[in-house]
PDB file of C-alpha atoms in Angstrom:
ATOM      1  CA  UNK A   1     107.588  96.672  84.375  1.00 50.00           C
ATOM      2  CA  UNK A   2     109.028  99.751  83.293  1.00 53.00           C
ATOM      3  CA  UNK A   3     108.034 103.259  85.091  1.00 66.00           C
ATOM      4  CA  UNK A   4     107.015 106.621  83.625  1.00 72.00           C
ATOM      5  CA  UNK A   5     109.504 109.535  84.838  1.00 70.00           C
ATOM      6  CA  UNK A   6     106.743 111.525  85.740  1.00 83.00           C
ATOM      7  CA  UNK A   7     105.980 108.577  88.126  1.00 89.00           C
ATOM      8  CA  UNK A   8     109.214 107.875  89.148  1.00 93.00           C
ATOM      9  CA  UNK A   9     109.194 111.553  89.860  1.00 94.00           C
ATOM     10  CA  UNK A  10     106.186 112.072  92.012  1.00 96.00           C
ATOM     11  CA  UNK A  11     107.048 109.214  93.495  1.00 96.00           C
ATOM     12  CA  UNK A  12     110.276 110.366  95.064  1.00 97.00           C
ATOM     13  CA  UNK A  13     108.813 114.615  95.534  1.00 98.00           C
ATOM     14  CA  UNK A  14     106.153 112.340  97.826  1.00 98.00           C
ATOM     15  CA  UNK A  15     108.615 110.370  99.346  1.00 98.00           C
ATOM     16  CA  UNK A  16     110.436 112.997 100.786  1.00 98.00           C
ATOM     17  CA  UNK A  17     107.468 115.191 101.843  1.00 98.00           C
ATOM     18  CA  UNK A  18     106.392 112.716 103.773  1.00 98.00           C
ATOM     19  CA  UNK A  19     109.497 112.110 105.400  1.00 98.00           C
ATOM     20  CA  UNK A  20     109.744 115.964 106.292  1.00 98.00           C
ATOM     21  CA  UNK A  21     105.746 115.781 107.601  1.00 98.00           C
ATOM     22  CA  UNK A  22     106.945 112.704 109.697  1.00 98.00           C
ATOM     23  CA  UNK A  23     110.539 114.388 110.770  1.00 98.00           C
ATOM     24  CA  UNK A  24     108.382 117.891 111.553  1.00 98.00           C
ATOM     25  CA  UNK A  25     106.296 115.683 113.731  1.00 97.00           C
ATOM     26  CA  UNK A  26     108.152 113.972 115.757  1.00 97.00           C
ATOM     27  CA  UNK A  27     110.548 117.323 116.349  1.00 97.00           C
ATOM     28  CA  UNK A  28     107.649 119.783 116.655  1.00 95.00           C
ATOM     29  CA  UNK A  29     108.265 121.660 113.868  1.00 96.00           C
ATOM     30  CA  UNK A  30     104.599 123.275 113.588  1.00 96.00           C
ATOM     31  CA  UNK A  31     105.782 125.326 109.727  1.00 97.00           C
ATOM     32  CA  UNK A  32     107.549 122.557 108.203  1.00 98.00           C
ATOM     33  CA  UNK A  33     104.483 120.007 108.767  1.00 97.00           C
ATOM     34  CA  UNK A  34     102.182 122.916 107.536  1.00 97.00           C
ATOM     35  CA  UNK A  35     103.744 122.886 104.507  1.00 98.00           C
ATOM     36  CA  UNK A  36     104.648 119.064 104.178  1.00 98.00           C
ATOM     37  CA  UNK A  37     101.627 116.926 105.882  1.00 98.00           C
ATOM     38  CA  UNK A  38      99.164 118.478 103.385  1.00 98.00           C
ATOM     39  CA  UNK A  39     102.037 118.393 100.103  1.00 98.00           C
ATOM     40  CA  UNK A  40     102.593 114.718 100.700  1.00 98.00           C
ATOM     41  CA  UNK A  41      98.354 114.024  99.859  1.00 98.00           C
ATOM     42  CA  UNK A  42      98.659 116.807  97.123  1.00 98.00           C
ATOM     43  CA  UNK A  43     101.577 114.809  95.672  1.00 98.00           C
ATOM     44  CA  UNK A  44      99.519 111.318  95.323  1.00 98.00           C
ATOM     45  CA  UNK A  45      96.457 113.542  94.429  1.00 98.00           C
ATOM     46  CA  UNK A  46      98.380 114.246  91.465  1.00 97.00           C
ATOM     47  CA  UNK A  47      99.557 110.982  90.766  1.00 97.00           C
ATOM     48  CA  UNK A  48      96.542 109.505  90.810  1.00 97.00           C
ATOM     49  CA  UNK A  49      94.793 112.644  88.843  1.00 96.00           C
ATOM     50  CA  UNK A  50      95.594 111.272  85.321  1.00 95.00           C
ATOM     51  CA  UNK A  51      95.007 107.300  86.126  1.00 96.00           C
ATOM     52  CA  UNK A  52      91.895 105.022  85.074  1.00 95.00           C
ATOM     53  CA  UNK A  53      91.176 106.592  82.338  1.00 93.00           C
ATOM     54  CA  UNK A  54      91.902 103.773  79.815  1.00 88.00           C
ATOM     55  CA  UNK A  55      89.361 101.166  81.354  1.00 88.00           C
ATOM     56  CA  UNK A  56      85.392 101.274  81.433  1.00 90.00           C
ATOM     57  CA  UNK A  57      85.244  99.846  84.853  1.00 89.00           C
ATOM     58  CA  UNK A  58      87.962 102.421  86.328  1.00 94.00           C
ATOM     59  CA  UNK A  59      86.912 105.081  84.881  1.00 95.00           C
ATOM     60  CA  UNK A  60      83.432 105.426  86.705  1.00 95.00           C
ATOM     61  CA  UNK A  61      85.312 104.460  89.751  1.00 97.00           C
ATOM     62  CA  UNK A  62      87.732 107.127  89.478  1.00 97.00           C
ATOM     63  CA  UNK A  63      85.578 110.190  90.324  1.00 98.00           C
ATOM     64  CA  UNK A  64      85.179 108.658  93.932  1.00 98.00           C
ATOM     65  CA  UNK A  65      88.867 107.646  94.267  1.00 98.00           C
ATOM     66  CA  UNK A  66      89.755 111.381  93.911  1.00 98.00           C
ATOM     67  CA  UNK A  67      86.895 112.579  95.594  1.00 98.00           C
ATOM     68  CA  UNK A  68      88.521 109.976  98.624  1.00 98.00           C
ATOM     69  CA  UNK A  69      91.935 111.935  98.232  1.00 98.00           C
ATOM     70  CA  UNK A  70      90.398 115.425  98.154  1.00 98.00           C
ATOM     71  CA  UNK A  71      88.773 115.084 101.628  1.00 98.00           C
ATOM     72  CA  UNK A  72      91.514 113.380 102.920  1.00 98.00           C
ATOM     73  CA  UNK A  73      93.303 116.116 102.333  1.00 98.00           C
ATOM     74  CA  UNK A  74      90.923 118.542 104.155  1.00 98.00           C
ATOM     75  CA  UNK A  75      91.008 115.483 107.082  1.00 98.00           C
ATOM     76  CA  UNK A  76      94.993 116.137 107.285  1.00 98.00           C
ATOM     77  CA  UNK A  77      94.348 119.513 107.558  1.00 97.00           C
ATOM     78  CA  UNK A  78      91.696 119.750 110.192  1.00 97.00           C
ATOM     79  CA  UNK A  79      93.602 116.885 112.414  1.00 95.00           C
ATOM     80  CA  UNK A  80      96.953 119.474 112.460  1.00 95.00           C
ATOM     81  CA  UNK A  81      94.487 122.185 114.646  1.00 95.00           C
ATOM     82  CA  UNK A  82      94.134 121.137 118.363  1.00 91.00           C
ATOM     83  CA  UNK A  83      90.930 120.786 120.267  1.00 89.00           C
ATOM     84  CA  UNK A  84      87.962 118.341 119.865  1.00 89.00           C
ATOM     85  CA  UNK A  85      86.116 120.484 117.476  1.00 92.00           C
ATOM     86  CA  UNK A  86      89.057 119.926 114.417  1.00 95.00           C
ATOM     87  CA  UNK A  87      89.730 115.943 115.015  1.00 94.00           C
ATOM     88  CA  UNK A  88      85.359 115.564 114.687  1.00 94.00           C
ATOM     89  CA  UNK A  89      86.051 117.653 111.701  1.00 96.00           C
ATOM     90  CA  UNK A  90      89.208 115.512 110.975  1.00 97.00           C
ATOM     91  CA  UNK A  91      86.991 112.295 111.167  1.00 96.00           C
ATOM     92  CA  UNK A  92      83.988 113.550 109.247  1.00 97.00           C
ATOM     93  CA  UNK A  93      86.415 114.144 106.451  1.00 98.00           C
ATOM     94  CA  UNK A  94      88.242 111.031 106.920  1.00 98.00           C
ATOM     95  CA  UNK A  95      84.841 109.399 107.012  1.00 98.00           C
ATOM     96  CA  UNK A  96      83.592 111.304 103.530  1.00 98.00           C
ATOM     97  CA  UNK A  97      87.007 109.695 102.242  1.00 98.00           C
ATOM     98  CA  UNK A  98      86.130 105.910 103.187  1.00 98.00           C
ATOM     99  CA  UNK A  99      82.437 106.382 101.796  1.00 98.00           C
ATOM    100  CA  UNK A 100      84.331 107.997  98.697  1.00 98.00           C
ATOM    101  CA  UNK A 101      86.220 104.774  98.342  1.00 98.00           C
ATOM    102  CA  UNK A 102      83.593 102.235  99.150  1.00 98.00           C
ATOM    103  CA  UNK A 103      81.999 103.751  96.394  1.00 98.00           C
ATOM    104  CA  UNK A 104      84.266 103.998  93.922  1.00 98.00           C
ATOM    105  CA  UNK A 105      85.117  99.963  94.637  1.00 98.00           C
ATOM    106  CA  UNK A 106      81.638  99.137  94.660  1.00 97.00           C
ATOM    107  CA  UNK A 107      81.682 100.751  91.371  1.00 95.00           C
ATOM    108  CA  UNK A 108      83.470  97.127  90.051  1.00 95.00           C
ATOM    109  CA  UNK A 109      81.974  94.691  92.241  1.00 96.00           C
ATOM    110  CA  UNK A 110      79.033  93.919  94.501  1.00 97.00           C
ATOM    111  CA  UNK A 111      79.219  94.980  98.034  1.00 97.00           C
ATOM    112  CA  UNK A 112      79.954  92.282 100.299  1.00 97.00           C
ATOM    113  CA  UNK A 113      80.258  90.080  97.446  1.00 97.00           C
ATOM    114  CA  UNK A 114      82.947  88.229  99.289  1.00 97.00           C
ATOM    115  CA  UNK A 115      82.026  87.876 102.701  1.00 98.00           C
ATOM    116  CA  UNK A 116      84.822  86.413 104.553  1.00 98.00           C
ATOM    117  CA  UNK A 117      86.550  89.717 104.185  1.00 98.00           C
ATOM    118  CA  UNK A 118      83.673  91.582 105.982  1.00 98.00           C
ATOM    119  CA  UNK A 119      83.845  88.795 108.891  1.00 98.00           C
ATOM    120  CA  UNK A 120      87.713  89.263 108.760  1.00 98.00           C
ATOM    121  CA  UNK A 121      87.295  93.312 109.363  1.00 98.00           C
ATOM    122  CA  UNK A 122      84.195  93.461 111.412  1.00 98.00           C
ATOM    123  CA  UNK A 123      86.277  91.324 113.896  1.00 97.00           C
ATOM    124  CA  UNK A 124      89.107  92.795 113.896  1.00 96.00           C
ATOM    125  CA  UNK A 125      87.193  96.476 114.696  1.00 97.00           C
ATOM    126  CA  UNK A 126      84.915  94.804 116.526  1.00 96.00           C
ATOM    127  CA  UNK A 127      88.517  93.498 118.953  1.00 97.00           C
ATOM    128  CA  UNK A 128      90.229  97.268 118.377  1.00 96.00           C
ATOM    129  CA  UNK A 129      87.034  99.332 119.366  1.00 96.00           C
ATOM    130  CA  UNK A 130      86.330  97.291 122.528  1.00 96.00           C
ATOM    131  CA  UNK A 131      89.810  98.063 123.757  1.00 95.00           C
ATOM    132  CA  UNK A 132      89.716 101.538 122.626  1.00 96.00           C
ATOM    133  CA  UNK A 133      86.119 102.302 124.297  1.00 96.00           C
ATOM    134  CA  UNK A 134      87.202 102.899 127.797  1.00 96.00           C
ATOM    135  CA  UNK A 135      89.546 105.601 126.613  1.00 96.00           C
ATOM    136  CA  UNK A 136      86.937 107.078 124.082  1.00 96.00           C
ATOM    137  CA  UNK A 137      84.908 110.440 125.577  1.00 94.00           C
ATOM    138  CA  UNK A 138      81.033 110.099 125.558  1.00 93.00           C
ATOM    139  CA  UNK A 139      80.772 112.848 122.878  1.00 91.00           C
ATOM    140  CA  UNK A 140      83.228 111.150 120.479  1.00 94.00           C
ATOM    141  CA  UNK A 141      81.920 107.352 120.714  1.00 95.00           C
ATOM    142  CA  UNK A 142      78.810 107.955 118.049  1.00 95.00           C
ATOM    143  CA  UNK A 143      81.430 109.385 115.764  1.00 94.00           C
ATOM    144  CA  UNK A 144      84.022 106.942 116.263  1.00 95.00           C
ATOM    145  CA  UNK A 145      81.859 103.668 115.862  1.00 96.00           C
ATOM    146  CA  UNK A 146      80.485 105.137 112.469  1.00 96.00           C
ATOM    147  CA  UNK A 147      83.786 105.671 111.159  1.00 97.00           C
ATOM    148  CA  UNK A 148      85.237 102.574 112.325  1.00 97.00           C
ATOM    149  CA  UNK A 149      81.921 100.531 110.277  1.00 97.00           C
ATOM    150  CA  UNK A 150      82.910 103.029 107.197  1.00 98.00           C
ATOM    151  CA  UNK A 151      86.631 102.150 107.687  1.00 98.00           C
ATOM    152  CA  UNK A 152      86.304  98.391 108.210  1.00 98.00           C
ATOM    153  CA  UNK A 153      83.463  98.250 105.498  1.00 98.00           C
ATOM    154  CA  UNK A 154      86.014 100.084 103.080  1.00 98.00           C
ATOM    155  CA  UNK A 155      89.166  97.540 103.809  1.00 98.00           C
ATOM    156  CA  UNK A 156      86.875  94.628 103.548  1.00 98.00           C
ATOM    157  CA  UNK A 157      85.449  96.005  99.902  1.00 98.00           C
ATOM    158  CA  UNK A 158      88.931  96.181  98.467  1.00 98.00           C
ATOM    159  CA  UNK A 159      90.052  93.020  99.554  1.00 98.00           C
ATOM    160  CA  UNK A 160      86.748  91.827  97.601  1.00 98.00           C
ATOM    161  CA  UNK A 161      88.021  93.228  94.533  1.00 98.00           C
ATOM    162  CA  UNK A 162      91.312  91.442  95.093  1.00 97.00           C
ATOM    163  CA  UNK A 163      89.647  87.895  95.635  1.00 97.00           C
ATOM    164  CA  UNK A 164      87.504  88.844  92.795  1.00 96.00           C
ATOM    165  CA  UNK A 165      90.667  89.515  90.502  1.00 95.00           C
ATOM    166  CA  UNK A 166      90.327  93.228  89.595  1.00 94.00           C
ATOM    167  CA  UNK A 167      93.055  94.707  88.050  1.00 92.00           C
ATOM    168  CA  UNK A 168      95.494  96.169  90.851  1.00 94.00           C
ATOM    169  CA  UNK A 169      93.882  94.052  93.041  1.00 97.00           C
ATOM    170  CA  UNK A 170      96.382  93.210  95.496  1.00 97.00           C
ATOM    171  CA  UNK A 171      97.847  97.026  95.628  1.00 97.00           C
ATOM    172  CA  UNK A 172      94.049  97.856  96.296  1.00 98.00           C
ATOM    173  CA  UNK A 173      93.818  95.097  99.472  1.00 98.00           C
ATOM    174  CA  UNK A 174      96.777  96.124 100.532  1.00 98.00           C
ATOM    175  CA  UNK A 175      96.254  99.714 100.490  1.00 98.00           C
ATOM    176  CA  UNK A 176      92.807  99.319 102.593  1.00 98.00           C
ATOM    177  CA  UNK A 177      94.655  97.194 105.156  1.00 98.00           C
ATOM    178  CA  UNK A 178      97.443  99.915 105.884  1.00 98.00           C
ATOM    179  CA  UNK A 179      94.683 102.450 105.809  1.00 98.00           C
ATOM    180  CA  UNK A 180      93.072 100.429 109.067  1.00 98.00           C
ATOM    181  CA  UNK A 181      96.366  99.300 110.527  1.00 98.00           C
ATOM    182  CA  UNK A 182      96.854 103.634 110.435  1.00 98.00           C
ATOM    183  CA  UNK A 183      93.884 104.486 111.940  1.00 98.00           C
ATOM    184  CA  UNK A 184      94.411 101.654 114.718  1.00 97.00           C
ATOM    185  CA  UNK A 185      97.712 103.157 115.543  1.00 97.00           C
ATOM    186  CA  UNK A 186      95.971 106.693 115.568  1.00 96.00           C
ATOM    187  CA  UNK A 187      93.359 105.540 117.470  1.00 97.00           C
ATOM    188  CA  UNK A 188      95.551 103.924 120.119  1.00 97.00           C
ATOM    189  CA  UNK A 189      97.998 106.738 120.758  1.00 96.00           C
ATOM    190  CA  UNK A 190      95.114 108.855 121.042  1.00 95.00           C
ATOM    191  CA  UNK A 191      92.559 106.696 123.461  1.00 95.00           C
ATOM    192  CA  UNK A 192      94.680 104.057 124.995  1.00 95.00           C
ATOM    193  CA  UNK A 193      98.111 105.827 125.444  1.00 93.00           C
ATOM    194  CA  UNK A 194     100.764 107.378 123.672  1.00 94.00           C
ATOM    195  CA  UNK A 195     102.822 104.976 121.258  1.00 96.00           C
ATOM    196  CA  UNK A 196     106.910 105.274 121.095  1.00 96.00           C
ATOM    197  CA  UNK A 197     107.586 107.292 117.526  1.00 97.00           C
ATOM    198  CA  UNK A 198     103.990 107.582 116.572  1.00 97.00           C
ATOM    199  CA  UNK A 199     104.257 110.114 113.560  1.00 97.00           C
ATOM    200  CA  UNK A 200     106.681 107.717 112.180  1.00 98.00           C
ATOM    201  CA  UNK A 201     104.188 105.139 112.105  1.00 98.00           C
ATOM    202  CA  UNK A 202     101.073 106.315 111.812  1.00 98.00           C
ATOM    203  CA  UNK A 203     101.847 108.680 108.905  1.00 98.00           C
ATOM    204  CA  UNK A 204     104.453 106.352 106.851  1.00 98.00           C
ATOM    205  CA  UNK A 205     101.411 103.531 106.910  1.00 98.00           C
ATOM    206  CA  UNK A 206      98.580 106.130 105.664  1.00 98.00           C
ATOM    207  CA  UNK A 207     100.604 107.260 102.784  1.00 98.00           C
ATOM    208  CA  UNK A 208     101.873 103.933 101.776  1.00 98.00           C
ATOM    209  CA  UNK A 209      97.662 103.283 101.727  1.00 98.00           C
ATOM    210  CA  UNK A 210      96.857 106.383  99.737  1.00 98.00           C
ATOM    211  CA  UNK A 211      99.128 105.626  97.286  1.00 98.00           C
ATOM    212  CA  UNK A 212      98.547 102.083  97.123  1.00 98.00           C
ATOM    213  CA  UNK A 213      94.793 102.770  96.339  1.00 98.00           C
ATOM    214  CA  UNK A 214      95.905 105.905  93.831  1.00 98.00           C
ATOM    215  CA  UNK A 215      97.869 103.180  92.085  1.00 97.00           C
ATOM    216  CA  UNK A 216      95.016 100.667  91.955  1.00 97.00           C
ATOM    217  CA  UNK A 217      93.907 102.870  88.919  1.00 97.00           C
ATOM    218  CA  UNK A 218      95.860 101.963  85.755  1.00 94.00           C
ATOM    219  CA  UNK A 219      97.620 104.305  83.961  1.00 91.00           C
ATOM    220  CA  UNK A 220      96.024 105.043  80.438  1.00 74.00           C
ATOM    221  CA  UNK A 221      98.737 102.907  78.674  1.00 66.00           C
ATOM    222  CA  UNK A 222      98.521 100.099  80.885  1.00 59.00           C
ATOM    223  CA  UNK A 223      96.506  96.434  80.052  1.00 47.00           C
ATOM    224  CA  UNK A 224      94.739  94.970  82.698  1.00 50.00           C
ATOM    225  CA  UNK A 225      97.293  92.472  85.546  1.00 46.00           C
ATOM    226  CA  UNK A 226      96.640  91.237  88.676  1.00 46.00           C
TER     227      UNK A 226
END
C-alpha cells in the first residue's frame, strides 16, 4: 500500500516531536517539552484532520474522533502543570477524549455489541484499579474510577468494531489497547511507585494510540480493508 508524502511527512515531523517530548522528559527539560508534548498531538490532529471523509459511516464518526484529539490536547497540557488541581483537570479532559471516542465508534456499531470485549476490559480495570486503590488519595478515587469505566468502556468499543469488521479495524483495537496499557503505566508510576524510564513508555504508547485511532479513518481516496 503506497503512502501519501504528506503522510509520510507528518508521520516522521510526529515522530520526532515525540521523541524530543519523551527526551525533554526524562532530562527535565521543562521548554523543550512545552513546545514538543503538545506539537506531537497537534501533529496527529492534523493528520487525522482531512481523513473519513470519503465514507458515510466515518464521516459522522469523525466529528468525535477530532473532538477526542482536541481535548487530549488540552489533557497534555494541563498534566505538564504540577499540583492536584491540573492532573483533575488533566483527567477531565482525558475523560471528555474517551467519551469523544466512544462516541464516535458507537457511531458504526452498537455499544456493547460484542460483549466479550467489555468482560475482557472490565477485568482487566477491574485487576489494575484494585492494585492502584491503596495508593489513590480520597479526593481523586471518584475521578479515577469514572475515567477508568470511560477508558475501559472506550478500548472495549473499538475492539467491537474490529470483531465486527469495520474498516481499520484492527489499527482501531489496537489503538484503544495502547491507550489503556498508557494510562496503566501512568497510573502506576503515579499511585503505586515510580517506574524505571517512565516518559519513555508512557508517552511512546499514547501516541502510537492516538495515531492508531487517527488512522482508523480512511483517507478520502481509500476503499474500505480490514
Amino acid at each position: 500500500m503506497a503512502f501519501a508524502p504528506s503522510t509520510v511527512l507528518l508521520a516522521a515531523l510526529t515522530f520526532c516531536s515525540a521523541a524530543f517530548a519523551i527526551f525533554a522528559s526524562l532530562t527535565g527539560q521543562a521548554w523543550l517539552l512545552w513546545v514538543s508534548k503538545p506539537l506531537t498531538t497537534v501533529l496527529i490532529l492534523a493528520y487525522a484532520w482531512p481523513r473519513g471523509r470519503g465514507d458515510a459511516q466515518q464521516a459522522r464518526a469523525r466529528p468525535w474522533v477530532l473532538g477526542g484529539l482536541l481535548a487530549s490536547l488540552a489533557g497534555d497540557v494541563a498534566l505538564m502543570w504540577p499540583g492536584e488541581g491540573f492532573f483533575i483537570a488533566g483527567l477531565l479532559s482525558f475523560l471528555l477524549a474517551h467519551l469523544a471516542y466512544l462516541r464516535a465508534f458507537t457511531r458504526l456499531r452498537r455499544l456493547a455489541a460484542w460483549p466479550p470485549a467489555f468482560v475482557f476490559y472490565a477485568r482487566r480495570a477491574g485487576a489494575g484499579l484494585s492494585q492502584l486503590w491503596p495508593g489513590v488519595p480520597a479526593g481523586l478515587r471518584l475521578p479515577v474510577i469514572a475515567y477508568v469505566l470511560c477508558l475501559a468502556a472506550m478500548g472495549a468499543q473499538a475492539a467491537v468494531l474490529w470483531r465486527g469488521g469495520a474498516a481499520h479495524g484492527r489499527r482501531l483495537a489496537l489503538g484503544g489497547l495502547l491507550f489503556v496499557l498508557s494510562d496503566a503505566l501512568l497510573a502506576t508510576n503515579k499511585f503505586a511507585g515510580p517506574l524505571p524510564a517512565a516518559p519513555l513508555w508512557v508517552l511512546a504508547s499514547y501516541w502510537a494510540a492516538q495515531w492508531c485511532i487517527a488512522s482508523w479513518l480512511l483517507p478520502r481516496e481509500s476503499a474500505p480493508t480490514r
